[in-house]
Amino acid sequence: MTATQRPTMTYSKMRGLLTFFSALLKGKKVGFRDFLHKLASSQQLCQILDTKWILRPHSQHGATKQKEEGSVSALTPDTSQMKPSDFDYLKIIGRGSFGKVLLARHRKEERYYAVKVLQKQIIIQKKEKNVMVERSVLLKGLQHPFLVGLHFSFQTPHALYFVLDFVNGGELFYHIQREGTFSEPRAAFYAAEVTLALGYLHSLNIVYRDLKPENILLDSEGHVMLTDFGLCKEGVAVGGTMRTFCGTPEYLAPEVLLGHTYTPAVDWWGLGTVLFEMLCGLPPFYSPSKAQMLENILYAPLHMHCELSEASKSLLEGLLERNVSKRLGKTCDVVELQEHSFFAYMNWDDLLARKVKPPFVPSVTGPCDVSYIDPEFTLQPVPPSVVDQQWTSALSQAFPGFSYMNPEDHMAAKMS
């Protein structure tokens, strides 16, 4: 199949598009047909982006989220009612607090997905709300080249299922552990793609809050894919604040540790810690003693124990600035990073369009290759409980409105 070249999506166009949608929908409850009419007839939108590209099926968007052949696809209308038995569960590829992540193949369409299966009982016992936050963030229309996408979500009496893009180039953590450190150009490439992903989230007033190498995946072409939106906070504009204590110790910003209110700039601190680890092999304030490490984050000077260019030192110092008012990205967000000398050679529009060649391409043989995933997971047997025989379409009182189908699939079903 020949991929269609999409129009160049600049960051300014992306922001303009978001502004247009907000203005169009604000205070109005219009039908979908009326919305499409306004969308297609708007001269303002035509100046921002080709409307034919917006309305084109997702499978034709080409470079935006091009995966290995057969890995992702919109399913046909007769599969709109999803259930666990629609999939063959092949391997365990991850594990979290509330369940497992599995590589699965849709039986009819033979497409491969990562299916996150979460146990309702554990979620309810811990009074955990992050699951619904993750679903909500995924439903913001995150059609971004460096963000893992949601295809379906559904539930059984005992479990919640997220059906996501399967990305099999390995966690950034895996590659750092294997290689020790990255060259500056390679680290800059990954940092730049993560910067665009975070900037996009911030433009939607979403703060990520859990940036770490384990949550940054590489796809089969070597591009970054940010995953796991469970700790995201919605409704926080640049300059807005929040207070919830959350994150992973090695990557926590000092203002979070101190229990202060904090801003979206916590994500730029997180980027600084990840960039430091890529260049030097360990997080910037790491200690085997967790108590000592947390004290280091608050008070220890930033020691760069590896040979770095002046540009990389300057960027790290700007991102790992404890005084939030002076931190790089605090005022103008992503624009401040894009203008830094560390990224002087970067063509940001080409990067967003996935036209910049990745410095490393994973050697995967196909969409079901799990060679870059930790054998600690893949060698475990798949539990039979993931195919819940008590499937029902009735919604749980604890998780109303959880079930979801990609709008493009829903529209295809309506038109058939």
Short mmCIF file of C-alpha atoms in Angstrom, two decimals:
data_model
loop_
_atom_site.label_atom_id
_atom_site.label_comp_id
_atom_site.label_asym_id
_atom_site.label_seq_id
_atom_site.Cartn_x
_atom_site.Cartn_y
_atom_site.Cartn_z
CA MET A 1 0.00 0.00 0.00
CA THR A 2 1.37 3.41 -0.95
CA ALA A 3 1.54 5.89 1.92
CA THR A 4 0.11 9.35 1.18
CA GLN A 5 2.39 12.24 2.13
CA ARG A 6 0.57 14.44 4.61
CA PRO A 7 1.00 18.23 4.70
CA THR A 8 3.75 19.54 6.94
CA MET A 9 2.44 20.05 10.49
CA THR A 10 4.36 22.86 12.11
CA TYR A 11 4.06 23.58 15.79
CA SER A 12 2.35 26.90 15.04
CA LYS A 13 -0.16 25.10 12.83
CA MET A 14 -0.83 22.61 15.60
CA ARG A 15 -1.49 25.40 18.11
CA GLY A 16 -3.68 27.20 15.58
CA LEU A 17 -5.67 24.04 14.99
CA LEU A 18 -6.29 23.58 18.71
CA THR A 19 -7.38 27.21 19.04
CA PHE A 20 -9.76 26.79 16.10
CA PHE A 21 -11.43 23.71 17.58
CA SER A 22 -11.82 25.38 20.97
CA ALA A 23 -13.46 28.45 19.39
CA LEU A 24 -15.72 26.30 17.23
CA LEU A 25 -17.01 24.06 20.02
CA LYS A 26 -17.05 26.48 22.95
CA GLY A 27 -20.54 26.85 24.35
CA LYS A 28 -22.15 24.88 21.51
CA LYS A 29 -23.79 21.50 21.47
CA VAL A 30 -23.99 20.73 17.78
CA GLY A 31 -24.51 17.45 16.02
CA PHE A 32 -21.61 15.65 14.42
CA ARG A 33 -22.90 16.40 10.90
CA ASP A 34 -23.12 20.13 11.70
CA PHE A 35 -19.63 20.01 13.15
CA LEU A 36 -18.21 18.41 10.01
CA HIS A 37 -19.95 21.01 7.87
CA LYS A 38 -18.41 23.85 9.88
CA LEU A 39 -15.07 22.07 9.84
CA ALA A 40 -14.92 21.57 6.09
CA SER A 41 -16.26 25.02 5.20
CA SER A 42 -14.08 27.08 7.49
CA GLN A 43 -11.60 29.29 5.65
CA GLN A 44 -9.75 29.79 8.93
CA LEU A 45 -9.07 26.09 9.23
CA CYS A 46 -8.09 25.81 5.58
CA GLN A 47 -5.36 28.32 6.26
CA ILE A 48 -4.09 26.18 9.12
CA LEU A 49 -4.24 22.74 7.57
CA ASP A 50 -5.67 20.82 4.63
CA THR A 51 -9.14 19.67 5.80
CA LYS A 52 -9.02 16.67 3.46
CA TRP A 53 -6.07 15.43 5.51
CA ILE A 54 -7.98 15.89 8.78
CA LEU A 55 -11.00 13.95 7.53
CA ARG A 56 -8.92 11.23 5.87
CA PRO A 57 -9.00 7.84 7.67
CA HIS A 58 -6.25 7.43 10.24
CA SER A 59 -4.71 4.54 8.31
CA GLN A 60 -3.83 7.00 5.50
CA HIS A 61 -2.02 9.51 7.66
CA GLY A 62 1.24 7.87 6.72
CA ALA A 63 4.20 9.37 8.50
CA THR A 64 2.32 10.54 11.59
CA LYS A 65 2.23 7.10 13.19
CA GLN A 66 3.77 4.70 10.70
CA LYS A 67 4.45 1.36 12.39
CA GLU A 68 5.71 -1.94 11.11
CA GLU A 69 3.29 -3.47 8.60
CA GLY A 70 0.43 -5.32 10.24
CA SER A 71 0.92 -3.87 13.71
CA VAL A 72 -1.96 -1.40 13.84
CA SER A 73 -5.11 -0.82 11.86
CA ALA A 74 -8.65 0.42 12.26
CA LEU A 75 -10.89 -2.63 12.60
CA THR A 76 -13.94 -3.30 10.47
CA PRO A 77 -17.48 -2.42 11.64
CA ASP A 78 -18.46 -5.95 12.64
CA THR A 79 -15.79 -5.89 15.36
CA SER A 80 -17.10 -2.72 17.03
CA GLN A 81 -18.31 -4.69 20.08
CA MET A 82 -14.96 -5.64 21.61
CA LYS A 83 -14.45 -8.37 24.22
CA PRO A 84 -11.46 -10.29 25.63
CA SER A 85 -12.05 -13.38 23.50
CA ASP A 86 -11.58 -11.31 20.33
CA PHE A 87 -7.83 -11.52 20.94
CA ASP A 88 -5.15 -14.17 21.18
CA TYR A 89 -2.83 -13.23 24.06
CA LEU A 90 0.72 -14.16 23.04
CA LYS A 91 3.19 -12.79 25.58
CA ILE A 92 3.38 -10.80 28.78
CA ILE A 93 5.35 -7.64 27.93
CA GLY A 94 4.97 -5.59 31.10
CA ARG A 95 3.58 -5.42 34.60
CA GLY A 96 2.15 -2.66 36.79
CA SER A 97 0.48 -2.13 40.14
CA PHE A 98 -2.96 -3.16 38.92
CA GLY A 99 -2.32 -5.80 36.29
CA LYS A 100 -0.33 -6.86 33.25
CA VAL A 101 0.40 -5.67 29.72
CA LEU A 102 0.22 -8.33 27.01
CA LEU A 103 1.06 -8.61 23.34
CA ALA A 104 -2.19 -9.63 21.65
CA ARG A 105 -3.35 -10.37 18.12
CA HIS A 106 -6.88 -9.62 17.00
CA ARG A 107 -8.25 -12.91 15.75
CA LYS A 108 -10.19 -11.61 12.75
CA GLU A 109 -7.96 -8.78 11.57
CA GLU A 110 -4.62 -10.31 12.66
CA ARG A 111 -3.38 -6.97 13.97
CA TYR A 112 -1.04 -6.73 16.93
CA TYR A 113 -1.70 -4.58 20.00
CA ALA A 114 -0.48 -4.03 23.52
CA VAL A 115 -3.39 -4.84 25.82
CA LYS A 116 -3.23 -3.49 29.36
CA VAL A 117 -5.42 -5.61 31.65
CA LEU A 118 -6.20 -4.02 35.03
CA GLN A 119 -7.91 -5.78 37.92
CA LYS A 120 -10.95 -3.83 39.13
CA GLN A 121 -10.83 -5.21 42.66
CA ILE A 122 -7.32 -3.88 43.28
CA ILE A 123 -8.16 -0.49 41.77
CA ILE A 124 -11.28 -0.15 43.93
CA GLN A 125 -9.51 -1.32 47.09
CA LYS A 126 -6.79 1.30 46.66
CA LYS A 127 -9.35 3.97 45.70
CA GLU A 128 -7.24 4.61 42.64
CA LYS A 129 -8.52 7.22 40.17
CA ASN A 130 -5.55 7.24 37.80
CA VAL A 131 -7.12 4.64 35.51
CA MET A 132 -9.92 6.95 34.50
CA VAL A 133 -7.47 9.84 34.18
CA GLU A 134 -5.38 7.78 31.77
CA ARG A 135 -8.45 6.95 29.71
CA SER A 136 -9.51 10.58 29.69
CA VAL A 137 -6.09 11.76 28.48
CA LEU A 138 -6.00 9.11 25.76
CA LEU A 139 -9.40 10.32 24.57
CA LYS A 140 -8.15 13.88 24.04
CA GLY A 141 -7.40 12.90 20.47
CA LEU A 142 -3.71 12.36 21.01
CA GLN A 143 -2.91 11.79 17.35
CA HIS A 144 0.71 12.69 17.82
CA PRO A 145 3.71 10.90 16.29
CA PHE A 146 5.47 10.44 19.64
CA LEU A 147 2.56 9.38 21.86
CA VAL A 148 1.21 5.84 22.19
CA GLY A 149 -2.39 5.74 20.96
CA LEU A 150 -5.56 4.07 22.23
CA HIS A 151 -7.64 1.94 19.86
CA PHE A 152 -10.25 0.44 22.18
CA SER A 153 -11.16 0.15 25.82
CA PHE A 154 -13.70 -2.25 27.30
CA GLN A 155 -14.48 -3.98 30.56
CA THR A 156 -15.65 -7.24 32.10
CA PRO A 157 -17.04 -7.74 35.61
CA HIS A 158 -13.47 -8.22 36.86
CA ALA A 159 -11.11 -6.26 34.64
CA LEU A 160 -10.52 -3.17 32.52
CA TYR A 161 -8.86 -3.50 29.10
CA PHE A 162 -6.89 -0.82 27.25
CA VAL A 163 -6.03 -1.81 23.65
CA LEU A 164 -3.02 0.29 22.65
CA ASP A 165 -0.35 0.61 19.98
CA PHE A 166 2.23 -2.16 20.35
CA VAL A 167 5.69 -0.59 20.24
CA ASN A 168 8.48 -3.16 20.16
CA GLY A 169 11.76 -1.27 19.90
CA GLY A 170 12.33 -1.49 23.64
CA GLU A 171 12.24 0.94 26.55
CA LEU A 172 14.80 3.73 26.56
CA PHE A 173 15.79 2.31 29.96
CA TYR A 174 16.66 -1.02 28.29
CA HIS A 175 18.93 0.68 25.77
CA ILE A 176 20.67 2.83 28.38
CA GLN A 177 21.31 -0.24 30.53
CA ARG A 178 22.67 -2.14 27.55
CA GLU A 179 24.91 0.62 26.15
CA GLY A 180 25.77 2.62 29.28
CA THR A 181 25.58 6.07 27.68
CA PHE A 182 24.56 7.67 24.39
CA SER A 183 26.44 10.10 22.20
CA GLU A 184 25.21 13.69 22.35
CA PRO A 185 23.58 13.57 18.89
CA ARG A 186 21.66 10.41 19.80
CA ALA A 187 20.59 11.80 23.17
CA ALA A 188 19.59 15.08 21.51
CA PHE A 189 17.38 13.23 19.02
CA TYR A 190 15.45 11.41 21.75
CA ALA A 191 15.28 14.51 23.96
CA ALA A 192 13.91 16.57 21.06
CA GLU A 193 11.16 14.08 20.25
CA VAL A 194 10.20 13.87 23.93
CA THR A 195 10.21 17.68 24.04
CA LEU A 196 7.64 17.80 21.23
CA ALA A 197 5.48 15.18 22.98
CA LEU A 198 5.53 17.10 26.28
CA GLY A 199 4.93 20.39 24.51
CA TYR A 200 1.89 18.93 22.79
CA LEU A 201 0.48 17.67 26.08
CA HIS A 202 1.07 21.06 27.67
CA SER A 203 -0.76 22.73 24.77
CA LEU A 204 -3.78 20.63 25.82
CA ASN A 205 -3.29 21.73 29.45
CA ILE A 206 -2.07 18.25 30.43
CA VAL A 207 0.96 17.75 32.69
CA TYR A 208 2.66 14.37 32.29
CA ARG A 209 4.38 14.13 35.74
CA ASP A 210 6.09 10.74 35.36
CA LEU A 211 8.85 11.14 32.80
CA LYS A 212 11.46 8.38 33.11
CA PRO A 213 13.32 6.07 30.69
CA GLU A 214 10.88 3.21 31.41
CA ASN A 215 8.01 5.29 30.00
CA ILE A 216 9.83 6.22 26.80
CA LEU A 217 9.64 3.49 24.15
CA LEU A 218 11.29 3.19 20.75
CA ASP A 219 9.18 2.05 17.83
CA SER A 220 10.44 -0.28 15.10
CA GLU A 221 11.88 2.68 13.16
CA GLY A 222 13.73 4.12 16.16
CA HIS A 223 11.40 7.00 17.01
CA VAL A 224 10.32 7.83 20.54
CA MET A 225 6.85 6.87 21.81
CA LEU A 226 5.79 8.23 25.19
CA THR A 227 3.49 5.88 27.10
CA ASP A 228 1.65 5.45 30.43
CA PHE A 229 -0.53 8.48 31.10
CA GLY A 230 -1.78 7.29 34.49
CA LEU A 231 -0.16 10.11 36.49
CA CYS A 232 -1.16 12.90 34.11
CA LYS A 233 -2.97 15.93 35.45
CA GLU A 234 -5.56 17.58 33.25
CA GLY A 235 -6.71 21.18 33.17
CA VAL A 236 -3.39 22.80 34.10
CA ALA A 237 -2.29 25.57 31.75
CA VAL A 238 1.28 26.87 31.61
CA GLY A 239 1.56 28.95 34.78
CA GLY A 240 -1.14 26.91 36.56
CA THR A 241 -0.36 24.88 39.69
CA MET A 242 -1.10 21.51 41.32
CA ARG A 243 -0.04 19.84 44.55
CA THR A 244 -0.43 16.03 44.37
CA PHE A 245 2.70 14.13 45.41
CA CYS A 246 3.43 11.59 42.67
CA GLY A 247 6.18 10.32 40.42
CA THR A 248 9.26 8.08 40.60
CA PRO A 249 11.91 8.96 43.25
CA GLU A 250 14.95 9.28 40.95
CA TYR A 251 13.12 11.74 38.68
CA LEU A 252 11.11 13.82 41.16
CA ALA A 253 11.41 17.59 40.94
CA PRO A 254 12.47 19.27 44.21
CA GLU A 255 9.25 21.29 44.48
CA VAL A 256 7.26 18.04 44.43
CA LEU A 257 9.48 16.51 47.13
CA LEU A 258 8.99 19.57 49.32
CA GLY A 259 5.22 19.36 49.03
CA HIS A 260 4.97 22.76 47.37
CA THR A 261 2.48 23.65 44.69
CA TYR A 262 4.09 23.05 41.31
CA THR A 263 3.60 23.86 37.64
CA PRO A 264 3.98 22.11 34.25
CA ALA A 265 7.69 22.95 34.59
CA VAL A 266 8.02 19.67 36.55
CA ASP A 267 8.02 17.95 33.16
CA TRP A 268 11.07 19.95 32.06
CA TRP A 269 12.90 18.90 35.24
CA GLY A 270 11.97 15.32 34.32
CA LEU A 271 13.39 15.81 30.83
CA GLY A 272 16.61 17.10 32.41
CA THR A 273 16.96 13.96 34.53
CA VAL A 274 16.35 11.67 31.53
CA LEU A 275 18.79 13.60 29.32
CA PHE A 276 21.41 13.48 32.08
CA GLU A 277 20.95 9.71 32.37
CA MET A 278 21.29 9.25 28.62
CA LEU A 279 24.56 11.19 28.60
CA CYS A 280 26.08 10.04 31.90
CA GLY A 281 24.51 6.62 32.58
CA LEU A 282 22.72 7.44 35.86
CA PRO A 283 20.11 9.98 37.02
CA PRO A 284 21.75 13.26 38.11
CA PHE A 285 21.34 12.88 41.89
CA TYR A 286 21.38 9.10 42.14
CA SER A 287 22.42 7.27 45.31
CA PRO A 288 21.90 3.62 46.34
CA SER A 289 20.34 5.05 49.50
CA LYS A 290 16.90 6.41 48.67
CA ALA A 291 17.01 8.84 51.59
CA GLN A 292 20.38 10.19 50.43
CA MET A 293 19.14 10.44 46.85
CA LEU A 294 16.14 12.52 47.88
CA GLU A 295 18.40 14.77 49.93
CA ASN A 296 20.70 15.12 46.91
CA ILE A 297 17.76 16.21 44.74
CA LEU A 298 16.97 18.96 47.23
CA TYR A 299 20.43 20.23 48.14
CA ALA A 300 23.38 18.61 46.31
CA PRO A 301 25.19 20.55 43.56
CA LEU A 302 24.79 19.24 40.02
CA HIS A 303 27.98 17.28 39.25
CA MET A 304 28.44 16.39 35.59
CA HIS A 305 30.84 13.47 35.94
CA CYS A 306 31.11 12.88 32.21
CA GLU A 307 32.58 14.84 29.31
CA LEU A 308 29.91 17.11 27.89
CA SER A 309 29.78 19.99 25.44
CA GLU A 310 29.08 23.50 26.72
CA ALA A 311 25.67 23.41 25.01
CA SER A 312 24.64 20.19 26.80
CA LYS A 313 25.88 21.52 30.15
CA SER A 314 23.90 24.71 29.62
CA LEU A 315 20.73 22.78 28.77
CA LEU A 316 21.06 20.46 31.77
CA GLU A 317 21.68 23.37 34.10
CA GLY A 318 18.61 25.14 32.71
CA LEU A 319 16.35 22.11 33.05
CA LEU A 320 17.69 21.02 36.45
CA GLU A 321 17.27 24.46 38.00
CA ARG A 322 15.77 24.15 41.50
CA ASN A 323 14.41 27.70 41.39
CA VAL A 324 11.32 27.08 39.28
CA SER A 325 11.03 30.73 38.24
CA LYS A 326 14.44 30.40 36.54
CA ARG A 327 13.95 26.91 35.08
CA LEU A 328 14.15 26.55 31.32
CA GLY A 329 10.62 26.16 29.95
CA LYS A 330 8.90 27.82 32.89
CA THR A 331 7.70 30.90 30.99
CA CYS A 332 7.34 30.01 27.30
CA ASP A 333 7.28 26.24 27.69
CA VAL A 334 8.52 24.22 24.70
CA VAL A 335 9.62 27.28 22.71
CA GLU A 336 12.39 27.98 25.22
CA LEU A 337 13.85 24.52 24.68
CA GLN A 338 13.57 24.70 20.91
CA GLU A 339 15.60 27.92 20.90
CA HIS A 340 18.43 26.48 23.04
CA SER A 341 21.84 26.03 21.42
CA PHE A 342 21.84 22.29 22.22
CA PHE A 343 19.15 21.89 19.55
CA ALA A 344 20.62 24.48 17.16
CA TYR A 345 20.87 22.00 14.27
CA MET A 346 17.39 20.52 14.80
CA ASN A 347 14.69 21.07 12.17
CA TRP A 348 11.64 20.85 14.40
CA ASP A 349 9.09 20.65 11.58
CA ASP A 350 10.95 17.77 9.96
CA LEU A 351 11.26 16.09 13.34
CA LEU A 352 7.51 16.31 13.94
CA ALA A 353 6.91 14.88 10.47
CA ARG A 354 9.27 11.97 11.28
CA LYS A 355 11.55 13.01 8.44
CA VAL A 356 14.67 13.09 10.64
CA LYS A 357 16.49 9.76 10.46
CA PRO A 358 16.76 8.10 13.90
CA PRO A 359 20.33 7.43 15.08
CA PHE A 360 19.46 3.84 15.95
CA VAL A 361 16.97 1.45 14.32
CA PRO A 362 15.95 -1.61 16.36
CA SER A 363 16.54 -4.94 14.63
CA VAL A 364 13.04 -6.36 14.81
CA THR A 365 11.80 -9.01 12.40
CA GLY A 366 8.13 -8.06 12.55
CA PRO A 367 5.25 -6.79 14.66
CA CYS A 368 5.39 -9.72 17.10
CA ASP A 369 9.15 -9.58 17.73
CA VAL A 370 9.70 -9.15 21.49
CA SER A 371 13.50 -9.42 21.51
CA TYR A 372 13.88 -5.91 22.99
CA ILE A 373 11.47 -6.64 25.85
CA ASP A 374 12.77 -7.95 29.16
CA PRO A 375 12.60 -11.79 29.31
CA GLU A 376 11.51 -11.34 32.93
CA PHE A 377 8.11 -10.60 31.39
CA THR A 378 8.07 -12.50 28.10
CA LEU A 379 9.03 -15.85 29.65
CA GLN A 380 6.10 -15.78 32.07
CA PRO A 381 3.04 -17.83 31.10
CA VAL A 382 0.00 -15.88 29.97
CA PRO A 383 -2.65 -16.23 32.71
CA PRO A 384 -5.94 -17.74 31.47
CA SER A 385 -7.84 -15.12 33.48
CA VAL A 386 -7.19 -12.46 30.82
CA VAL A 387 -9.83 -14.14 28.64
CA ASP A 388 -12.68 -13.40 31.02
CA GLN A 389 -15.45 -15.90 30.28
CA GLN A 390 -17.99 -13.79 32.19
CA TRP A 391 -17.87 -11.03 29.61
CA THR A 392 -20.85 -8.70 29.57
CA SER A 393 -21.63 -5.43 27.83
CA ALA A 394 -23.22 -4.05 30.99
CA LEU A 395 -21.23 -1.18 32.49
CA SER A 396 -19.82 -1.48 35.98
CA GLN A 397 -21.13 1.06 38.48
CA ALA A 398 -17.55 1.68 39.57
CA PHE A 399 -16.34 2.49 36.03
CA PRO A 400 -19.26 4.00 34.08
CA GLY A 401 -18.50 5.04 30.54
CA PHE A 402 -15.17 3.25 30.39
CA SER A 403 -15.76 1.39 27.13
CA TYR A 404 -14.51 3.18 24.03
CA MET A 405 -13.97 2.66 20.35
CA ASN A 406 -11.82 4.80 18.06
CA PRO A 407 -14.14 7.42 16.46
CA GLU A 408 -12.97 6.48 12.96
CA ASP A 409 -14.08 2.88 13.53
CA HIS A 410 -17.39 4.13 14.95
CA MET A 411 -18.00 6.34 11.89
CA ALA A 412 -17.18 3.43 9.57
CA ALA A 413 -19.76 1.32 11.38
CA LYS A 414 -22.40 4.08 11.09
CA MET A 415 -21.82 4.48 7.37
CA SER A 416 -21.83 0.78 6.51
#
